[in-house]
CSV table of C-alpha atoms in Angstrom, one decimal:
chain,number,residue,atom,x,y,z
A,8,UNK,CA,127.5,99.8,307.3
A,9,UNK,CA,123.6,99.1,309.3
A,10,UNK,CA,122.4,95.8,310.0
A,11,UNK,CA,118.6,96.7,309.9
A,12,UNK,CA,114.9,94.9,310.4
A,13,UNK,CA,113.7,96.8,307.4
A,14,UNK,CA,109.5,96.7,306.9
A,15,UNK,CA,108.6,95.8,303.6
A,16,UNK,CA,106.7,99.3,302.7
A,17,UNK,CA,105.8,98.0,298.5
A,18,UNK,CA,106.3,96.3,295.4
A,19,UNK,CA,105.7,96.6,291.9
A,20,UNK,CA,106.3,95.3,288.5
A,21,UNK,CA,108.6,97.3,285.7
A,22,UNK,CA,109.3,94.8,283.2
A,23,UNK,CA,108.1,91.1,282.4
A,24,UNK,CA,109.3,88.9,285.5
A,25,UNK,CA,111.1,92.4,286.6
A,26,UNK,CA,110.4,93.3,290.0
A,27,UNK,CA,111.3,96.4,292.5
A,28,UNK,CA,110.7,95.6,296.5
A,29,UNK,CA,110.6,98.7,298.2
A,30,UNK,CA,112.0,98.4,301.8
A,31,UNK,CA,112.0,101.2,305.1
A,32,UNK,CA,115.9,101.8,305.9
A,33,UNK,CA,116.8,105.4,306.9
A,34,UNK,CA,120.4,104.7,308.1
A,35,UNK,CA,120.9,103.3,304.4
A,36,UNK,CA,119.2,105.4,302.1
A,37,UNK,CA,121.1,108.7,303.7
A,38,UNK,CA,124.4,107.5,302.9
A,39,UNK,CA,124.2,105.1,299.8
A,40,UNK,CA,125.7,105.6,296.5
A,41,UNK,CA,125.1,104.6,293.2
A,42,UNK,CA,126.7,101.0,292.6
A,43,UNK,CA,126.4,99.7,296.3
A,44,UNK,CA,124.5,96.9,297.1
A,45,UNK,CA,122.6,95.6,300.1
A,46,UNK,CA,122.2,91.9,301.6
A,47,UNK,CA,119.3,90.9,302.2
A,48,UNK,CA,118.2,87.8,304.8
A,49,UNK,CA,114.6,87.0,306.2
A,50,UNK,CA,113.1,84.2,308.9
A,51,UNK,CA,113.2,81.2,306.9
A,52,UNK,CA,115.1,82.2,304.2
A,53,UNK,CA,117.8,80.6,302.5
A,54,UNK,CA,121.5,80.1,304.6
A,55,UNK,CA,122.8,82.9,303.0
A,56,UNK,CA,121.4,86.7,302.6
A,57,UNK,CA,121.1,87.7,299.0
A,58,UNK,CA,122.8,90.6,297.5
A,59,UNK,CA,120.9,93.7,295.6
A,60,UNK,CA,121.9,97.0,294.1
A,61,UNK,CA,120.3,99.9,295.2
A,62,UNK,CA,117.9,101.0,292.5
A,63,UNK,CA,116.6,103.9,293.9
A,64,UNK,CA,116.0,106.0,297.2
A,65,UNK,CA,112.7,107.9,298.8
A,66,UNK,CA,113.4,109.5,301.3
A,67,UNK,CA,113.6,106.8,304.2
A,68,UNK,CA,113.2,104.0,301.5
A,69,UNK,CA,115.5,102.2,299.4
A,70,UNK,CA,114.5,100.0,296.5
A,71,UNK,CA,115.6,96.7,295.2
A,72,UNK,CA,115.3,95.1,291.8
A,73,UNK,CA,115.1,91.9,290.8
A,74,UNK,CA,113.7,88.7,289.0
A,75,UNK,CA,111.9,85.6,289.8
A,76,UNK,CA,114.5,83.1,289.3
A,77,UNK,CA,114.6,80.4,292.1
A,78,UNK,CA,113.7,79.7,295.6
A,79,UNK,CA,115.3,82.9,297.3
A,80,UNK,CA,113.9,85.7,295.0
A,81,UNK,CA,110.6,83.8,294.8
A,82,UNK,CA,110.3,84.2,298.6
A,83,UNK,CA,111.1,87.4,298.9
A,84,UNK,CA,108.3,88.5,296.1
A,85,UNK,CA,105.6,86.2,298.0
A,86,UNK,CA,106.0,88.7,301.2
A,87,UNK,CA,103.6,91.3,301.6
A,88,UNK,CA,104.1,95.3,303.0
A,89,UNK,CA,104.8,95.1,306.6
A,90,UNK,CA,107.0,92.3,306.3
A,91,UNK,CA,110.7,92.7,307.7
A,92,UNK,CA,114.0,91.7,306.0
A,93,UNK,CA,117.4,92.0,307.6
A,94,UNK,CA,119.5,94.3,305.7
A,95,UNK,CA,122.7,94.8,305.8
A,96,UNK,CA,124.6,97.4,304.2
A,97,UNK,CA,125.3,99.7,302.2
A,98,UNK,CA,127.8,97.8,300.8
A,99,UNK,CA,130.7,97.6,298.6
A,100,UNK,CA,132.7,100.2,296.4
A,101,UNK,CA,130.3,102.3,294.0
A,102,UNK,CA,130.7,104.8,290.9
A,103,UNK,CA,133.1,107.1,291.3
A,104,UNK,CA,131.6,111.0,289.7
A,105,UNK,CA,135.0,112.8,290.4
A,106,UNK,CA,135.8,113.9,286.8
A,107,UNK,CA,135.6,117.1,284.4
A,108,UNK,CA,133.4,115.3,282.3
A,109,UNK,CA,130.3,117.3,281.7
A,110,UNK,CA,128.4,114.6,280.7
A,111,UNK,CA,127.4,110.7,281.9
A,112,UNK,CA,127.0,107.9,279.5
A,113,UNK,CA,124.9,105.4,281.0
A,114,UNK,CA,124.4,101.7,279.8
A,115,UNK,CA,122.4,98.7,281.2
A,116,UNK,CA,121.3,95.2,280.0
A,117,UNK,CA,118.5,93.4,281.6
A,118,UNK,CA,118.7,93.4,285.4
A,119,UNK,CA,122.0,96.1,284.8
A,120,UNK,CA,119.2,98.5,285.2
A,121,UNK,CA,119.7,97.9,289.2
A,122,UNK,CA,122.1,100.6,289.9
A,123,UNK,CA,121.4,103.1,287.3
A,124,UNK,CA,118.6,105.6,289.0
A,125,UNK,CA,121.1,106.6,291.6
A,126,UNK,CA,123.9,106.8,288.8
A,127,UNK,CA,121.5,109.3,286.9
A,128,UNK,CA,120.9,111.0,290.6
A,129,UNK,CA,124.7,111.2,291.4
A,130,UNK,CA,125.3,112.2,287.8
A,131,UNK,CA,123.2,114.8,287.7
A,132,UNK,CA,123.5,116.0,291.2
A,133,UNK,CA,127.0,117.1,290.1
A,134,UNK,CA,125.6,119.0,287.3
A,135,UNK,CA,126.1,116.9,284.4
A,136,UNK,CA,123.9,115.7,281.4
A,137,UNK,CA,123.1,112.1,281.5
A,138,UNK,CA,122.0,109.7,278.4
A,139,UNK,CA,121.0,106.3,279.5
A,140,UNK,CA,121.1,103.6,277.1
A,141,UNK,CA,119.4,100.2,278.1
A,142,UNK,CA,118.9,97.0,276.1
A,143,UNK,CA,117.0,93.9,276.5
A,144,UNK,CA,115.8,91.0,274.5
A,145,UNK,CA,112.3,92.4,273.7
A,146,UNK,CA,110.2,95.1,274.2
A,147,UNK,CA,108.7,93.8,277.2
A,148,UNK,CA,112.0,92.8,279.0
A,149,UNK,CA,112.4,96.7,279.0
A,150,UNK,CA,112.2,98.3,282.2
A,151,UNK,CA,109.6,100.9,281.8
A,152,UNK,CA,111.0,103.3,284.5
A,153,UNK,CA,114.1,105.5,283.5
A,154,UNK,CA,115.8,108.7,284.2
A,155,UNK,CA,118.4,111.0,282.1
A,156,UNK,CA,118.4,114.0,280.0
A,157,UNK,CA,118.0,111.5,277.1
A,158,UNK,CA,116.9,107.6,277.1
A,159,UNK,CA,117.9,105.6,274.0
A,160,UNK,CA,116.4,102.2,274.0
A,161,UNK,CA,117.8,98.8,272.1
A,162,UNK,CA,116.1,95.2,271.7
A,163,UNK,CA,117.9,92.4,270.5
A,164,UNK,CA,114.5,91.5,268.3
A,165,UNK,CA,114.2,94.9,267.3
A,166,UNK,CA,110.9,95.5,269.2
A,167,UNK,CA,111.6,98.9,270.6
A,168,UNK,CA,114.3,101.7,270.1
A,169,UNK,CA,117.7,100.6,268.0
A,170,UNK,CA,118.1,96.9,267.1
A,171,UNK,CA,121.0,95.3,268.2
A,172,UNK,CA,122.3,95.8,271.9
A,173,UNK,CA,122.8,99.0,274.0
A,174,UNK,CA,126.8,98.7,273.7
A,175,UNK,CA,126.0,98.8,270.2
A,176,UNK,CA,123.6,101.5,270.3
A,177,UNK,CA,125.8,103.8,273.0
A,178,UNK,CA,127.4,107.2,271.4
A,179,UNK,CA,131.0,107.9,272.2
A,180,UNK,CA,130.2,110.5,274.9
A,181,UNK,CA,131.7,111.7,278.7
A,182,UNK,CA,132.0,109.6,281.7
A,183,UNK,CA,130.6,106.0,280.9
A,184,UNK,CA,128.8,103.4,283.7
A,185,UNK,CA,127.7,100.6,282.8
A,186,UNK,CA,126.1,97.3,284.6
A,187,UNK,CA,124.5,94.1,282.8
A,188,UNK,CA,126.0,90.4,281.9
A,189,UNK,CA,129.4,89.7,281.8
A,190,UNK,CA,130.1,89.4,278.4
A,191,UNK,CA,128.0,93.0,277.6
A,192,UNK,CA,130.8,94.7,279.9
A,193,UNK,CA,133.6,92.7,277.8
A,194,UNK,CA,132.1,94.5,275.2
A,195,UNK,CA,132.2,98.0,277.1
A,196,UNK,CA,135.6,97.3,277.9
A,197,UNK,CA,136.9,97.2,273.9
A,198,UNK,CA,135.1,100.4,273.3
A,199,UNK,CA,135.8,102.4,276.6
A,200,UNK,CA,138.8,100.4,278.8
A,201,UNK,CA,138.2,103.4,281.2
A,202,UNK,CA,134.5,103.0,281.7
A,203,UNK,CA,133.3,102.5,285.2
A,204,UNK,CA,131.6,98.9,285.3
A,205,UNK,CA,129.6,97.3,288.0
A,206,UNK,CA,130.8,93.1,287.7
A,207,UNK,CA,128.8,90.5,288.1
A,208,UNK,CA,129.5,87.7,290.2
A,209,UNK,CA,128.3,85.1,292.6
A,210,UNK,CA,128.0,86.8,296.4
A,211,UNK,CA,128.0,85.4,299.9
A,212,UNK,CA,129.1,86.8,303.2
A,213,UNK,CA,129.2,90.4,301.1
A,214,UNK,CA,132.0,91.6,303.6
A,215,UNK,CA,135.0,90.5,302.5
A,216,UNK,CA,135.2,87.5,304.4
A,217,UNK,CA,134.3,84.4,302.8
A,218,UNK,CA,136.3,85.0,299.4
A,219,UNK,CA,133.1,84.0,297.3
A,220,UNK,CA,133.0,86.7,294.6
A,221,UNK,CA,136.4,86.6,293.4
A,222,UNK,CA,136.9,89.0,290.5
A,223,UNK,CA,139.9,88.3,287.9
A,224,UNK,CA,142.2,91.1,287.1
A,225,UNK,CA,144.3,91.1,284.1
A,226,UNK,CA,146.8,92.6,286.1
A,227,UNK,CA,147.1,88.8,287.8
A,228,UNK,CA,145.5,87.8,290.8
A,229,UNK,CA,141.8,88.4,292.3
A,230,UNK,CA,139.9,91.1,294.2
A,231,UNK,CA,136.6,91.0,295.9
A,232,UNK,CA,133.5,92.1,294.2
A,233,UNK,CA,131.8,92.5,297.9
A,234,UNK,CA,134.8,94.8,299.0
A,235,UNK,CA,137.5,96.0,296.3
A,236,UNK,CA,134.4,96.2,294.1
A,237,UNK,CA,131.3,95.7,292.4
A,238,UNK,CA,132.7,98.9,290.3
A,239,UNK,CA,136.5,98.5,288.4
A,240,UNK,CA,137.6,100.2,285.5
A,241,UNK,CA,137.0,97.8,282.5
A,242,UNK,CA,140.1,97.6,281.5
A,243,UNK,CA,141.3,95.7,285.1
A,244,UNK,CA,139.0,92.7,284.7
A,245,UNK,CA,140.4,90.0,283.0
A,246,UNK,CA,136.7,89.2,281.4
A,247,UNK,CA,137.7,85.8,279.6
A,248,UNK,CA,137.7,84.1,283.0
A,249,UNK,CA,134.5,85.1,284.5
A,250,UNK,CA,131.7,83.8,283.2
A,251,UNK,CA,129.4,85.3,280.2
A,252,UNK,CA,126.3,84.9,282.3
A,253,UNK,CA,125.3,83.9,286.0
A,254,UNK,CA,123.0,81.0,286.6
A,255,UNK,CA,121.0,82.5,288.7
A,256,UNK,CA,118.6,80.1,289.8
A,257,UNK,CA,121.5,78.3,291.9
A,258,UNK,CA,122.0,81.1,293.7
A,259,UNK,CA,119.0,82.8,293.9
């Protein structure tokens, strides 16, 4: 784990409201994997630092994504490239590639896109052949960058690729990752219990301290998204008592 003054090096736009910061942090980017997070703090910024996925990595960069949804991420997309952020990280537990499978299913909704470049790069980097399925509400709530062997895309309206969602739309293949609201990886859990999910819950400290992102297990009892997590097996979540979809503008 670095604590670094990262420079702001870009940022771009890759869906409607859909934003990816791209940030200078060597230490980071050499040692992340797919499914860990960074926190994020700046000069004047909220009391507590905001946590990110890594989306993807460039050499000595690392990328965030994220939306405009309150105070905290609208700050962050008003800086401009030379900017610092603190960054802490990499942090967290991320997916785990150890398996015979010769193939990757991977399956994002919305802002579950966050973690899936590196999933496709870990993925394939052990030589295996990754379909990514993502979903959103429209067509242009699609992020419009993806990676994999094959790309299958779903809308809820129908405005692009399969209708319906992209649980719905998934084949039964291989090892299967999958990030997105709460009640999506319910969903991933009654079709694959031993599919590799990234949770989502509220954050704070991000180190295991504060006991802020409690995750339920079925099992009884709670681990900590920030350390024990973000990634479980579906099955060990008990899903009914998190909540179907974060507020994120009381957060944010």
């Amino acid at each position: 784990m670095f604590l670094l003054d990262a420079e702001i090096t870009g940022t771009r736009e890759v869906a409607s409201g859909m934003f990816v910061i791209a940030m200078r942090a060597p230490e980071i980017a050499a040692g992340v994997r797919a499914g860990q997070f960074v926190n994020l703090g700046w000069t004047r910024g909220p009391l507590l630092r905001r946590p990110f996925s890594v989306y993807r990595v460039d050499g000595e960069t690392i990328e965030v994504v994220l939306k405009d949804v309150g105070a905290g991420t609208r700050e962050l997309l008003a800086m401009s490239p030379g900017d610092r952020l603190s960054c802490l990280g990499p942090l967290g537990h991320g997916f785990d590639f150890e398996t015979s499978s010769r193939t990757a299913l991977l399956i994002s909704g919305g802002l579950g896109v966050a973690p899936m470049p590196l999933a496709a790069r870990d993925a394939k980097a052990r030589g295996m052949r990754v379909t990514w399925v993502h979903g959103a509400r429209s067509a242009e709530d699609l992020c419009r960058e993806s990676d994999g062997d094959e790309v299958i895309w779903a809308t809820d309206d129908g405005s692009r690729g399969v209708p319906g969602t992209a649980v719905a739309a998934a084949p039964f293949v291989g090892l299967v990752i999958a990030c997105g609201p709460n009640r999506m990886l319910a969903a991933v859990d009654e079709r694959w219990p031993d599919a590799h999910v990234a949770v989502e819950t509220y954050m704070c400290c991000g180190t295991g301290v504060c006991l802020g992102c409690a995750v339920p297990l079925k099992r009884g009892g709670y681990d900590r998204a920030c350390k024990e997590g973000p990634v479980y097996r579906a099955a060990e979540v008990d899903w009914s008592a998190l909540p179907s979809h974060l507020h994120y503008d009381s957060v944010a």
